[in-house]
Amino acid sequence: MEVAKTIESIRRLVGTARSRGKKIGLVPTMGALHIGHISLIEAAVKECDFVVVSIFVNPTQFVPGEDLEKYPRPLEADLKICRNAGVDAVFAPTPEQIYPGENLTWVNVEKLTEPLCGQFRPGHFRGVTTVCAKLFNIVAPDIAFFGQKDAQQAIVIKRMAADLNMPLEIVICPTVREPDGLAVSSRNQYLTAEQRKDAAYVYKSLQKCRQMIDAGIADTRKIAVEMRKILQQASSIKIEYVSIVDAETLQNIDRIAGKVLAAVAVGIGPARLIDNILVDAGKQ
Ligand code: AMP
């Protein structure tokens, strides 16, 4: 496995692979790799002949006051995980490589970035889309792999790629969970044992939503009230939002119909955790 720290070196490695007719896969990450990331890497290894994992804690997607400085950066452990997973090249640039001076060009996806996390993290998605556009231009993958865990991000990236005619496919992989249902996340390591127990209520609230939809309840307000009641059983949880939206437009819906995204964001101690489920309710 090669480790490239510069744009020039990753371009050279990918260029050689491409000239040999290899299909290039990219898994963009911020490092602190866990089984969620590994599932994306496995999907990439299965689909592609040359897999690049980028490890970059992207400063422009952090809102002032967030955890940019203390975000974990265990590079050596990450490289070992990549090596074991069959990655061909890791791209681990410095912030100066990606943002050499004042950045004057930004990619902004409208509308889809306004609800859900967009309300609480102003500028976050602009940072995500800009860095992904840069990574796509640098690596030029045939396929880029993202997780359903960050549902809004996945939809926004897909839309950016489509609207800007980017010549790649975006593949979304299912959310990997702990045995108690908690979505695996690099930020889970911020939690104390007590907070970690409370964190399981996030998925419990989403399961409640699924049960209510399965039982034929179509009033989203009613469902959200029950989801909130479950979250309130955990004393350390501070609810940011509980939303039931159209899975394509991300707009709020009054009644369950078609493809629905139920999404939750909470604060627990120092961590901000998000999770979601997709439910295809058909016509109700
Ligand atoms: P991050 O390093 O948090 O920016 O995540 C990098 C990629 O891994 C994103 O596409 C995430 O959606 C994905 N990811 C993070 N956690 C999970 C998980 N538990 N299951 C599946 N994908 C995940």
Coordinates of C-alpha atoms and ligand atoms in Angstrom, one line a residue:
M1 CA 0.0 0.0 0.0
E2 CA 1.3 3.4 -0.9
V3 CA 0.8 6.5 1.3
A4 CA 0.7 9.8 -0.7
K5 CA 0.9 13.1 1.2
T6 CA 0.8 15.3 -1.8
I7 CA -1.6 15.9 -4.7
E8 CA 1.2 15.3 -7.1
S9 CA 2.0 11.8 -5.7
I10 CA -1.6 10.6 -5.5
R11 CA -2.2 11.8 -9.1
R12 CA 0.9 9.8 -10.2
L13 CA -0.2 6.6 -8.4
V14 CA -3.8 6.8 -9.7
G15 CA -2.5 7.8 -13.2
T16 CA -0.4 4.7 -13.4
A17 CA -3.3 2.5 -12.3
R18 CA -5.7 4.1 -14.8
S19 CA -3.2 3.6 -17.6
R20 CA -3.3 -0.1 -16.8
G21 CA -7.0 -0.1 -17.3
K22 CA -7.9 -0.3 -13.6
K23 CA -11.2 0.9 -12.2
I24 CA -10.5 3.5 -9.5
G25 CA -12.5 3.6 -6.2
L26 CA -12.3 6.5 -3.7
V27 CA -13.5 6.3 0.0
P28 CA -13.3 9.8 1.4
T29 CA -12.9 9.9 5.2
M30 CA -11.7 12.1 8.1
G31 CA -9.7 9.1 9.6
A32 CA -10.2 7.6 13.0
L33 CA -11.3 4.6 11.0
H34 CA -13.8 2.1 12.3
I35 CA -16.0 -0.7 11.1
G36 CA -18.3 1.7 9.3
H37 CA -15.4 3.0 7.2
I38 CA -14.2 -0.5 6.7
S39 CA -17.5 -1.5 5.2
L40 CA -17.1 1.3 2.6
I41 CA -13.6 0.1 1.9
E42 CA -14.8 -3.5 1.5
A43 CA -17.5 -2.3 -1.0
A44 CA -14.8 -0.4 -2.9
V45 CA -12.4 -3.4 -3.0
K46 CA -15.2 -5.5 -4.3
E47 CA -16.3 -3.1 -7.1
C48 CA -12.9 -1.5 -8.1
D49 CA -9.4 -2.6 -9.0
F50 CA -7.5 0.3 -7.3
V51 CA -8.9 1.7 -4.1
V52 CA -7.9 5.0 -2.7
V53 CA -8.8 6.0 0.9
S54 CA -8.5 9.7 1.6
I55 CA -7.8 10.7 5.2
F56 CA -8.3 14.4 5.8
V57 CA -9.9 16.3 8.7
N58 CA -11.4 19.0 6.5
P59 CA -11.3 22.3 8.4
T60 CA -13.9 24.0 6.2
Q61 CA -16.7 21.7 7.2
F62 CA -16.3 22.4 10.9
V63 CA -18.4 25.3 12.3
P64 CA -16.6 27.6 14.8
G65 CA -16.7 26.1 18.2
E66 CA -16.9 22.5 16.9
D67 CA -14.3 19.8 17.6
L68 CA -11.8 20.5 14.7
E69 CA -8.8 20.6 17.0
K70 CA -9.6 17.6 19.2
Y71 CA -10.9 15.4 16.3
P72 CA -8.9 12.1 16.7
R73 CA -6.1 11.7 14.2
P74 CA -4.6 8.2 14.8
L75 CA -2.8 8.0 11.4
E76 CA -0.6 5.0 12.1
A77 CA -3.6 2.9 13.3
D78 CA -5.6 4.1 10.3
L79 CA -2.9 3.0 7.8
K80 CA -2.8 -0.4 9.4
I81 CA -6.6 -0.8 9.0
C82 CA -6.3 0.3 5.3
R83 CA -3.4 -2.1 4.7
N84 CA -5.4 -5.0 6.2
A85 CA -8.5 -4.1 4.2
G86 CA -6.7 -4.3 0.9
V87 CA -6.4 -0.5 0.1
D88 CA -4.0 0.3 -2.7
A89 CA -3.2 3.9 -1.8
V90 CA -4.0 6.3 1.1
F91 CA -4.1 10.0 0.4
A92 CA -3.4 11.9 3.6
P93 CA -2.7 15.5 2.7
T94 CA -2.0 18.4 5.0
P95 CA -4.6 21.2 5.2
E96 CA -2.0 23.4 3.3
Q97 CA -2.0 20.9 0.4
I98 CA -5.8 21.2 0.0
Y99 CA -6.1 24.9 0.9
P100 CA -2.8 26.5 -0.1
G101 CA -4.1 30.0 0.2
E102 CA -7.4 31.9 0.7
N103 CA -10.0 29.7 -0.9
L104 CA -12.2 31.8 -3.2
T105 CA -14.1 29.0 -5.0
W106 CA -16.8 27.1 -3.2
V107 CA -19.3 24.5 -4.2
N108 CA -22.8 25.1 -2.8
V109 CA -25.7 22.8 -3.2
E110 CA -28.9 24.8 -2.6
K111 CA -32.2 23.7 -0.9
L112 CA -31.0 20.2 0.1
T113 CA -28.5 21.8 2.5
E114 CA -31.0 24.0 4.3
P115 CA -33.0 21.6 6.5
L116 CA -31.9 19.0 9.1
C117 CA -28.1 19.5 9.9
G118 CA -28.0 22.6 7.6
Q119 CA -30.0 24.6 10.2
F120 CA -27.6 23.9 13.0
R121 CA -24.2 23.8 11.1
P122 CA -24.1 26.8 8.9
G123 CA -21.5 26.4 6.2
H124 CA -20.9 22.7 7.0
F125 CA -22.2 21.3 3.7
R126 CA -20.4 24.0 1.7
G127 CA -17.2 22.7 3.2
V128 CA -18.2 19.1 2.5
T129 CA -19.1 19.6 -1.1
T130 CA -16.1 21.8 -1.8
V131 CA -13.6 19.2 -0.3
C132 CA -15.3 16.4 -2.1
A133 CA -15.2 18.3 -5.4
K134 CA -11.5 18.8 -4.8
L135 CA -10.9 15.1 -4.0
F136 CA -12.9 14.0 -7.0
N137 CA -10.7 16.4 -9.2
I138 CA -7.5 15.2 -7.6
V139 CA -8.2 11.4 -7.6
A140 CA -10.6 11.3 -10.5
P141 CA -12.3 8.0 -9.3
D142 CA -14.8 6.0 -11.3
I143 CA -16.8 5.4 -8.1
A144 CA -16.8 7.2 -4.8
F145 CA -18.3 5.5 -1.7
F146 CA -20.2 7.2 1.1
G147 CA -22.3 6.0 4.1
Q148 CA -26.0 6.2 4.6
K149 CA -25.1 7.2 8.2
D150 CA -24.7 10.7 6.9
A151 CA -27.9 10.7 4.9
Q152 CA -28.1 14.4 4.1
Q153 CA -24.4 14.4 3.0
A154 CA -25.0 11.4 0.7
I155 CA -27.9 13.2 -1.0
V156 CA -26.1 16.5 -1.3
I157 CA -23.0 14.8 -2.8
K158 CA -25.1 12.8 -5.3
R159 CA -26.8 16.0 -6.3
M160 CA -23.5 17.9 -6.7
A161 CA -22.1 15.2 -8.9
A162 CA -25.3 15.1 -11.1
D163 CA -25.7 18.9 -11.3
L164 CA -22.0 19.5 -12.2
N165 CA -21.8 16.5 -14.6
M166 CA -19.0 15.0 -12.6
P167 CA -17.9 11.8 -14.4
L168 CA -18.2 9.4 -11.5
E169 CA -20.7 7.2 -9.8
I170 CA -21.7 7.8 -6.1
V171 CA -22.4 4.6 -4.2
I172 CA -24.2 4.8 -0.8
C173 CA -23.4 1.9 1.7
P174 CA -25.7 0.9 4.6
T175 CA -25.1 2.2 8.2
V176 CA -23.0 -0.1 10.3
R177 CA -24.2 -0.3 13.9
E178 CA -23.0 -1.5 17.3
P179 CA -24.9 -4.5 18.8
D180 CA -27.3 -2.2 20.7
G181 CA -28.1 -0.3 17.5
L182 CA -25.9 2.8 18.0
A183 CA -24.5 3.9 14.6
V184 CA -20.7 3.5 14.7
S185 CA -19.0 6.9 14.7
S186 CA -15.5 8.3 15.3
R187 CA -17.3 10.7 17.8
N188 CA -18.6 7.9 19.9
Q189 CA -15.2 7.8 21.6
Y190 CA -16.0 11.1 23.2
L191 CA -18.7 9.4 25.3
T192 CA -18.4 8.3 29.0
A193 CA -19.8 4.8 29.8
E194 CA -23.0 6.4 31.0
Q195 CA -23.4 8.6 27.9
R196 CA -22.6 5.6 25.7
K197 CA -25.6 3.8 27.3
D198 CA -27.8 6.8 26.6
A199 CA -26.7 7.0 23.0
A200 CA -28.5 3.7 22.3
Y201 CA -31.8 5.6 22.7
V202 CA -31.1 7.4 19.4
Y203 CA -31.6 4.2 17.4
K204 CA -34.5 3.2 19.7
S205 CA -36.3 6.3 18.7
L206 CA -35.8 5.5 15.0
Q207 CA -37.0 2.0 15.6
K208 CA -40.1 3.4 17.2
C209 CA -40.7 5.5 14.1
R210 CA -40.4 2.4 11.9
Q211 CA -42.8 0.4 14.1
M212 CA -45.4 3.2 14.0
I213 CA -45.2 3.5 10.2
D214 CA -45.5 -0.3 10.0
A215 CA -48.6 -0.1 12.2
G216 CA -50.1 2.3 9.6
I217 CA -49.7 5.5 11.6
A218 CA -49.3 8.3 9.0
D219 CA -49.4 11.5 11.1
T220 CA -45.7 12.5 11.3
R221 CA -46.3 14.9 14.2
K222 CA -47.6 12.0 16.3
I223 CA -44.6 9.9 15.4
A224 CA -42.1 12.6 16.2
V225 CA -43.8 13.1 19.6
E226 CA -43.3 9.4 20.4
M227 CA -39.7 9.5 19.2
R228 CA -38.9 12.5 21.4
K229 CA -40.4 10.7 24.4
I230 CA -37.9 7.8 23.9
L231 CA -35.0 10.2 23.6
Q232 CA -36.1 12.0 26.7
Q233 CA -35.7 8.7 28.7
A234 CA -31.9 9.2 28.4
S235 CA -30.9 12.0 30.8
S236 CA -27.7 13.1 28.9
I237 CA -29.5 13.5 25.6
K238 CA -30.1 17.0 24.3
I239 CA -32.3 16.9 21.2
E240 CA -31.2 19.0 18.3
Y241 CA -33.8 17.8 15.9
V242 CA -36.2 14.9 15.2
S243 CA -37.4 15.1 11.6
I244 CA -39.5 13.0 9.3
V245 CA -38.9 14.2 5.7
D246 CA -39.3 13.2 2.1
A247 CA -36.2 11.0 1.3
E248 CA -35.5 12.9 -1.9
T249 CA -36.3 16.5 -1.2
L250 CA -35.6 16.4 2.5
Q251 CA -38.7 18.6 3.0
N252 CA -40.9 18.1 6.0
I253 CA -44.0 16.0 5.4
D254 CA -47.3 15.9 7.3
R255 CA -48.2 12.4 6.4
I256 CA -46.2 9.3 5.7
A257 CA -46.1 8.3 2.0
G258 CA -43.5 7.0 -0.4
K259 CA -39.9 7.0 0.6
V260 CA -39.4 8.7 4.0
L261 CA -36.2 9.6 5.9
A262 CA -36.5 9.8 9.7
A263 CA -33.4 11.7 11.0
V264 CA -32.3 12.5 14.5
A265 CA -29.5 14.7 15.8
V266 CA -28.6 15.0 19.5
G267 CA -25.9 16.3 21.8
I268 CA -24.6 13.9 24.4
G269 CA -21.9 15.4 26.6
P270 CA -19.2 16.6 24.2
A271 CA -20.5 14.6 21.2
R272 CA -23.0 15.6 18.5
L273 CA -24.5 12.4 17.1
I274 CA -26.7 11.9 14.1
D275 CA -28.6 8.9 12.8
N276 CA -31.4 8.1 10.4
I277 CA -33.5 5.3 8.8
L278 CA -35.0 5.1 5.4
V279 CA -38.5 3.7 5.2
D280 CA -40.3 2.9 2.0
A281 CA -44.0 3.3 3.1
G282 CA -45.4 3.0 -0.4
K283 CA -48.8 4.6 -0.8
Q284 CA -50.7 5.0 2.5
Ligands
AMP1 P1 -16.2 10.5 8.3 O1 -14.8 10.0 8.5 O2 -17.0 10.5 9.5 O3 -16.3 11.8 7.5 O4 -16.9 9.4 7.4 C1 -16.4 9.0 6.2 C2 -17.5 8.2 5.5 O5 -17.8 7.0 6.3 C3 -18.8 8.9 5.2 O6 -19.3 8.6 3.9 C4 -19.7 8.4 6.3 O7 -21.0 8.4 5.9 C5 -19.2 6.9 6.4 N1 -19.6 6.3 7.7 C6 -19.3 6.9 8.9 N2 -19.8 6.1 9.9 C7 -20.5 5.1 9.2 C8 -21.2 3.9 9.6 N3 -21.5 3.7 10.9 N4 -21.8 3.1 8.7 C9 -21.5 3.3 7.4 N5 -20.8 4.4 6.9 C10 -20.3 5.2 7.8

